[in-house]
Coordinates of C-alpha atoms and ligand atoms in Angstrom, one line a residue:
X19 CA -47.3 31.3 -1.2
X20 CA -46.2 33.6 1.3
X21 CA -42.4 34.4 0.8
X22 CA -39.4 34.4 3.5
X23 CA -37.4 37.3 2.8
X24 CA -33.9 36.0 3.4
X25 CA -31.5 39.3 2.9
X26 CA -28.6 41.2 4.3
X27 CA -30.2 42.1 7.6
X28 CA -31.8 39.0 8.1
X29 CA -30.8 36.7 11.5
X30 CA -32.5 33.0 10.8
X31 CA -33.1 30.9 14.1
X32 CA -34.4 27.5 12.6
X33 CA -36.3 24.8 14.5
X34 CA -36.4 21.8 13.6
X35 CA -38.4 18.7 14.6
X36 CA -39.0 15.4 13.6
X37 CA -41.7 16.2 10.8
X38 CA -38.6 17.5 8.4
X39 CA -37.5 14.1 8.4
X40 CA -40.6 12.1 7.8
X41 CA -40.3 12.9 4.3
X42 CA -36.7 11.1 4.5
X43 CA -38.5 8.3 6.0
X44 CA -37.8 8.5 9.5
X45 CA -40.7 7.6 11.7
X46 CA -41.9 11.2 13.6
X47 CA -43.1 10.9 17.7
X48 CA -46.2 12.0 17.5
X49 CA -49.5 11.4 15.3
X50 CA -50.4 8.2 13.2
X51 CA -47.7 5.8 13.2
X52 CA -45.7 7.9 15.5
X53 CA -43.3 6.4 17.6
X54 CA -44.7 7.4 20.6
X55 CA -48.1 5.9 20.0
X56 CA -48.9 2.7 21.6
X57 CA -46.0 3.1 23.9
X58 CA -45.1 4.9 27.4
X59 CA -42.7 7.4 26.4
X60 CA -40.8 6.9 30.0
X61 CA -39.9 3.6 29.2
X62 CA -37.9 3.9 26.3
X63 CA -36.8 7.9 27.0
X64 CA -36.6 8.4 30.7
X65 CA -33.4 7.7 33.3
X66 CA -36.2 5.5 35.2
X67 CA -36.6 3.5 31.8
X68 CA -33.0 3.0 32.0
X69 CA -32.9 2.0 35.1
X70 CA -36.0 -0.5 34.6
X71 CA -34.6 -2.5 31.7
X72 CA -31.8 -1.3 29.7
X73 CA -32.1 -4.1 27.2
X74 CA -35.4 -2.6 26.2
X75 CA -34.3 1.2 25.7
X76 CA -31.1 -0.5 23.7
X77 CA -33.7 -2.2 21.8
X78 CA -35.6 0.6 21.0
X79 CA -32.4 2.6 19.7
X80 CA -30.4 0.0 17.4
X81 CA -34.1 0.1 15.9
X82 CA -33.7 4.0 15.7
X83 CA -30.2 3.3 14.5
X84 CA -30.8 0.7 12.1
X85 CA -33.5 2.8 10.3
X86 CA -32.0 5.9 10.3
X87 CA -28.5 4.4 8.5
X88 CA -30.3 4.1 5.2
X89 CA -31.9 7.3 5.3
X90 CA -31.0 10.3 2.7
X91 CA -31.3 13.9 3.4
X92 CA -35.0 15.5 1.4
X93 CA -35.0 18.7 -0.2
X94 CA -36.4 20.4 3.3
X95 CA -32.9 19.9 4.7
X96 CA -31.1 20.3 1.4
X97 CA -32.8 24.1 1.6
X98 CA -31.9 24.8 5.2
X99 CA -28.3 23.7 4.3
X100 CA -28.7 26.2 1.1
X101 CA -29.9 29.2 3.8
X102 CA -27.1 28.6 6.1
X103 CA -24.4 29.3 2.9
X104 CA -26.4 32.6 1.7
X105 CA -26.6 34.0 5.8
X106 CA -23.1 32.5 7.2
X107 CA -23.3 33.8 10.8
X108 CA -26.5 35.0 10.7
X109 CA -28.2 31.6 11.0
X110 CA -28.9 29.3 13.4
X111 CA -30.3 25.6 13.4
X112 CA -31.6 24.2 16.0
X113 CA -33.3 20.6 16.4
X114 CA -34.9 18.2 18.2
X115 CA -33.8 15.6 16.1
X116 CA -31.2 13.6 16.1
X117 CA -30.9 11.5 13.1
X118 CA -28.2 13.5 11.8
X119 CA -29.3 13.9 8.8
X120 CA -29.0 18.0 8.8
X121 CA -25.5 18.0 9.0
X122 CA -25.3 15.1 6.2
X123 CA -27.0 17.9 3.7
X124 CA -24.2 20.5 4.7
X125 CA -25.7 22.7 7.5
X126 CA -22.8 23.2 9.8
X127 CA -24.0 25.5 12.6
X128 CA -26.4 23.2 14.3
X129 CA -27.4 22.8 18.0
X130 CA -28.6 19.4 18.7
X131 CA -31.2 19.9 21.3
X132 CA -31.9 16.7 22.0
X133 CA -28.4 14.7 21.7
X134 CA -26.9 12.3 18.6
X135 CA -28.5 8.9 17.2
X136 CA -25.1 8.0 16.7
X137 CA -23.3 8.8 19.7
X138 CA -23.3 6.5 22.9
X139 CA -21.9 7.6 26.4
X140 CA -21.7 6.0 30.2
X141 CA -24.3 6.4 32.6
X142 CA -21.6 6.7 35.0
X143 CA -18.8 8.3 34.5
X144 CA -17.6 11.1 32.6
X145 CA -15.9 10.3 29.9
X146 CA -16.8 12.5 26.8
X147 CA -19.5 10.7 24.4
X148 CA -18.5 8.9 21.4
X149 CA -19.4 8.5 18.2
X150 CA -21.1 4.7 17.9
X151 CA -22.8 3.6 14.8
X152 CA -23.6 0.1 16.6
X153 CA -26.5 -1.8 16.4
X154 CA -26.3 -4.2 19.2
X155 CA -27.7 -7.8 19.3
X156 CA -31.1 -8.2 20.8
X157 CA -30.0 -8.9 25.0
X158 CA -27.1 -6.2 24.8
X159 CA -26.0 -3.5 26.9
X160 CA -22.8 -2.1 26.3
X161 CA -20.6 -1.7 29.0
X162 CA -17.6 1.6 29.5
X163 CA -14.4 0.6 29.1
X164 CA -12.9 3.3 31.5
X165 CA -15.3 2.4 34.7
X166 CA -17.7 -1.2 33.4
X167 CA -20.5 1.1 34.0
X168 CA -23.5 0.5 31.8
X169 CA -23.6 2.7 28.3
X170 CA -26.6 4.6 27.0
X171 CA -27.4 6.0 24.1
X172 CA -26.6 10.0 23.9
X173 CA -30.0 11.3 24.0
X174 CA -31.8 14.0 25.9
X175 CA -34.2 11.9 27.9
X176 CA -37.7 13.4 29.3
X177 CA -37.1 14.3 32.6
X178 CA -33.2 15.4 32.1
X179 CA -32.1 18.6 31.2
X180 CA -30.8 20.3 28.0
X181 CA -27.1 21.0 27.9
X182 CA -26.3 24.2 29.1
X183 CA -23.6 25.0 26.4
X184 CA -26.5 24.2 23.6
X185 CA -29.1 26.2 25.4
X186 CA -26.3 28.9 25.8
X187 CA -25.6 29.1 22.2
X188 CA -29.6 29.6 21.1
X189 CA -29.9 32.6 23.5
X190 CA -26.8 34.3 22.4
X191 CA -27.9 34.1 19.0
X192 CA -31.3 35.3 19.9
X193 CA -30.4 38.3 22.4
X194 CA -27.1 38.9 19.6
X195 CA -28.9 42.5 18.7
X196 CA -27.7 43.0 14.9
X197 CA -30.2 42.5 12.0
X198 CA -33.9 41.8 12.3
X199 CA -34.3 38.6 13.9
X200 CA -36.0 35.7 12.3
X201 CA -37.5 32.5 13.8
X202 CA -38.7 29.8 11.7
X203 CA -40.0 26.3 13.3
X204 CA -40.9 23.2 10.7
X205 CA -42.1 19.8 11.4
X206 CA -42.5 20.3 15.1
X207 CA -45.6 19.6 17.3
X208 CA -44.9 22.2 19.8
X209 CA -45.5 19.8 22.5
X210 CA -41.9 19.4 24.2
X211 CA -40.0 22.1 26.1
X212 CA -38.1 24.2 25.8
X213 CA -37.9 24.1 22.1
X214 CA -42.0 25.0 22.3
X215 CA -41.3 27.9 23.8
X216 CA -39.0 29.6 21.4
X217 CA -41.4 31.4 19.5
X218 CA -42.7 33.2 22.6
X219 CA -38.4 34.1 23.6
X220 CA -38.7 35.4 19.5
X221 CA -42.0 37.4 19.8
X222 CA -40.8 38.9 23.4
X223 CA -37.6 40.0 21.3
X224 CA -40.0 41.6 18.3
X225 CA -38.8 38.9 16.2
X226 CA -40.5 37.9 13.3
X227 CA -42.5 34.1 13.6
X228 CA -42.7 31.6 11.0
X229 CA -44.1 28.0 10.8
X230 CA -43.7 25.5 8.1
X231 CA -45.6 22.4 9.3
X232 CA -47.9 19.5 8.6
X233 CA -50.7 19.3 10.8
X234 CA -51.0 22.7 12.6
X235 CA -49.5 21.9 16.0
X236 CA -49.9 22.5 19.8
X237 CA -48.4 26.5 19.2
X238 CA -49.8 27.4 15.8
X239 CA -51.6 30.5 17.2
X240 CA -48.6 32.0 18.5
X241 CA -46.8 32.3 15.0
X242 CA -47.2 34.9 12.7
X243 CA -47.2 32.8 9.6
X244 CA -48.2 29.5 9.2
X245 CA -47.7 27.5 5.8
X246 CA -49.3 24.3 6.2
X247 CA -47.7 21.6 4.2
X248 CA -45.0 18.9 4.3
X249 CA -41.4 20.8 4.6
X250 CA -39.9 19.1 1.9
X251 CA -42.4 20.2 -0.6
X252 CA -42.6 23.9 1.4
X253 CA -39.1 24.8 2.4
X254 CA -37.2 24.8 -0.9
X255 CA -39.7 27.0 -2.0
X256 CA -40.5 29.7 0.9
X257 CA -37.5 31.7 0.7
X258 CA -36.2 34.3 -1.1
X259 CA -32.6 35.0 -0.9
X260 CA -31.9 38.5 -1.3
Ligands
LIG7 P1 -43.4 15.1 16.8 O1 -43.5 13.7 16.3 O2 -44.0 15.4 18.1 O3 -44.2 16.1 15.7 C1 -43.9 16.0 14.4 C2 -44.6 17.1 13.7 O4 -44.2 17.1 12.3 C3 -46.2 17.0 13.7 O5 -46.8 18.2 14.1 C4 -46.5 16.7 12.2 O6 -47.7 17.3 11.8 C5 -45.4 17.3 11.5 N1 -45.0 16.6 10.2 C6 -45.1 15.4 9.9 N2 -44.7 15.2 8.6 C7 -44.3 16.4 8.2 C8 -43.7 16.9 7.0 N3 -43.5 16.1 6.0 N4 -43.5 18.2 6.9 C9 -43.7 19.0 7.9 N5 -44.3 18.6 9.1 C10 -44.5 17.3 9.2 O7 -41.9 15.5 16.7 P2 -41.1 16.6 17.5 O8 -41.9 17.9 17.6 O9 -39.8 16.7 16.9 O10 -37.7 13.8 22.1 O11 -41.0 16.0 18.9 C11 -40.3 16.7 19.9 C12 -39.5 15.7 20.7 O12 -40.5 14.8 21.3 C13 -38.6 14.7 20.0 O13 -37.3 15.3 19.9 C14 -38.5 13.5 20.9 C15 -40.0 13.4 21.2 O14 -40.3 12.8 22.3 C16 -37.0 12.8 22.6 O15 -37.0 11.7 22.2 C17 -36.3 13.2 23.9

């Protein structure tokens, strides 16, 4: 297998998606018994579904919650977590996911692109998010306590925009100039925005592309290397920490 040279020179921006979970046994979006399959996206992740019938996209997440609360960190995050501690500064994660479960394997300097599993915020007013581990009873929609306004889950929703201070962060780290600049993306299909476009932002740059992923995705062709396989089995073994 091809080998990630991980040394003093070397700036990592990961990318993670819901594939380097699956292996922890958290259902992935897209692909046979995806979440997405069967099911309009809009009505569980969209302001309109929100709108339309809370109770449903409150449903939806004390599922997500529920499932992802016994869930354990695989060796794929474990070795991302194990990258961080050999680069310090010099690496990046950056993921879609939102399960939490790279920050329970020890990777501190993550961007969560698309929001928290376990936070919860008002749709109306703007009071900070907080952290909520709740699974609420089928019929529930939480309510603020600072304004009664109705609370949803803190999740990037198609059709909103990334935060600016997380989008902020990634390009800093990608236009930072020292070292050779690495991007690596594992277990994502390339089909959501921005994060599918990283890997051109990394080419543009000179940077050096790298995929680690199941099935080859949407963007294969525009990564230098692809390894196909499952993450957990592939990550712990790809680099080599110089
Ligand atoms: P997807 O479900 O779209 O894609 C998961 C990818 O992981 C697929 O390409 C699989 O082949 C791959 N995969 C599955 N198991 C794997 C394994 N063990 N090792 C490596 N790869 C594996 O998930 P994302 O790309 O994360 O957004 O989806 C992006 C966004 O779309 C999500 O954050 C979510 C979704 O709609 C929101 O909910 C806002």
């Amino acid at each position: 297998m091809k080998s990630l040279i991980l040394d003093s020179s070397t700036r990592l921006l990961v990318l993670t998606g819901a594939g380097v979970s699956a292996e922890s046994g958290v259902p992935t979006f897209r692909g046979m018994g995806g979440l997405w399959e069967n099911r309009p996206v809009e009505e569980v992740a969209s302001p309109q579904g929100f709108t339309e019938d809370p109770v449903r996209v409150w449903r939806f997440y004390s599922q997500r919650r529920e499932g992802a609360a016994g869930v354990h960190p695989n060796p794929g995050h474990t070795a991302l977590a194990e990258w961080e501690r050999h680069l310090g500064d010099r690496f990046l994660l950056a993921t879609q996911n939102v399960d939490g479960l790279h920050q329970r394997a020890g990777s501190q300097r993550v961007v969560e692109m698309h929001g928290n599993l376990f936070k919860t915020r008002c749709s109306n007013c703007e009071r900070p998010p907080m952290d909520d581990t709740t699974v609420y009873p089928e019929g529930t929609v939480p309510r603020c306590g600072a304004c009664g306004g109705s609370l949803r889950p803190h999740i990037v929703w198609f059709g909103e925009n990334l935060d600016e201070a997380d989008l902020g962060r990634i390009g800093e780290f990608l236009t930072r100039g020292d070292g050779k600049l690495v991007f690596l993306a594992a277990g994502t299909s390339g089909a959501v925005w921005p994060a599918a476009g990283l890997v051109d932002q990394v080419r543009k740059l000179g940077g050096e592309t790298w995929l680690v992923n199941f099935d080859p995705p949407e963007n294969a062709e525009r990564f230098r290397h692809f390894v196909q396989g499952r993450s957990g089995e592939l990550l712990p073994r790809l680099a080599t920490l110089a």
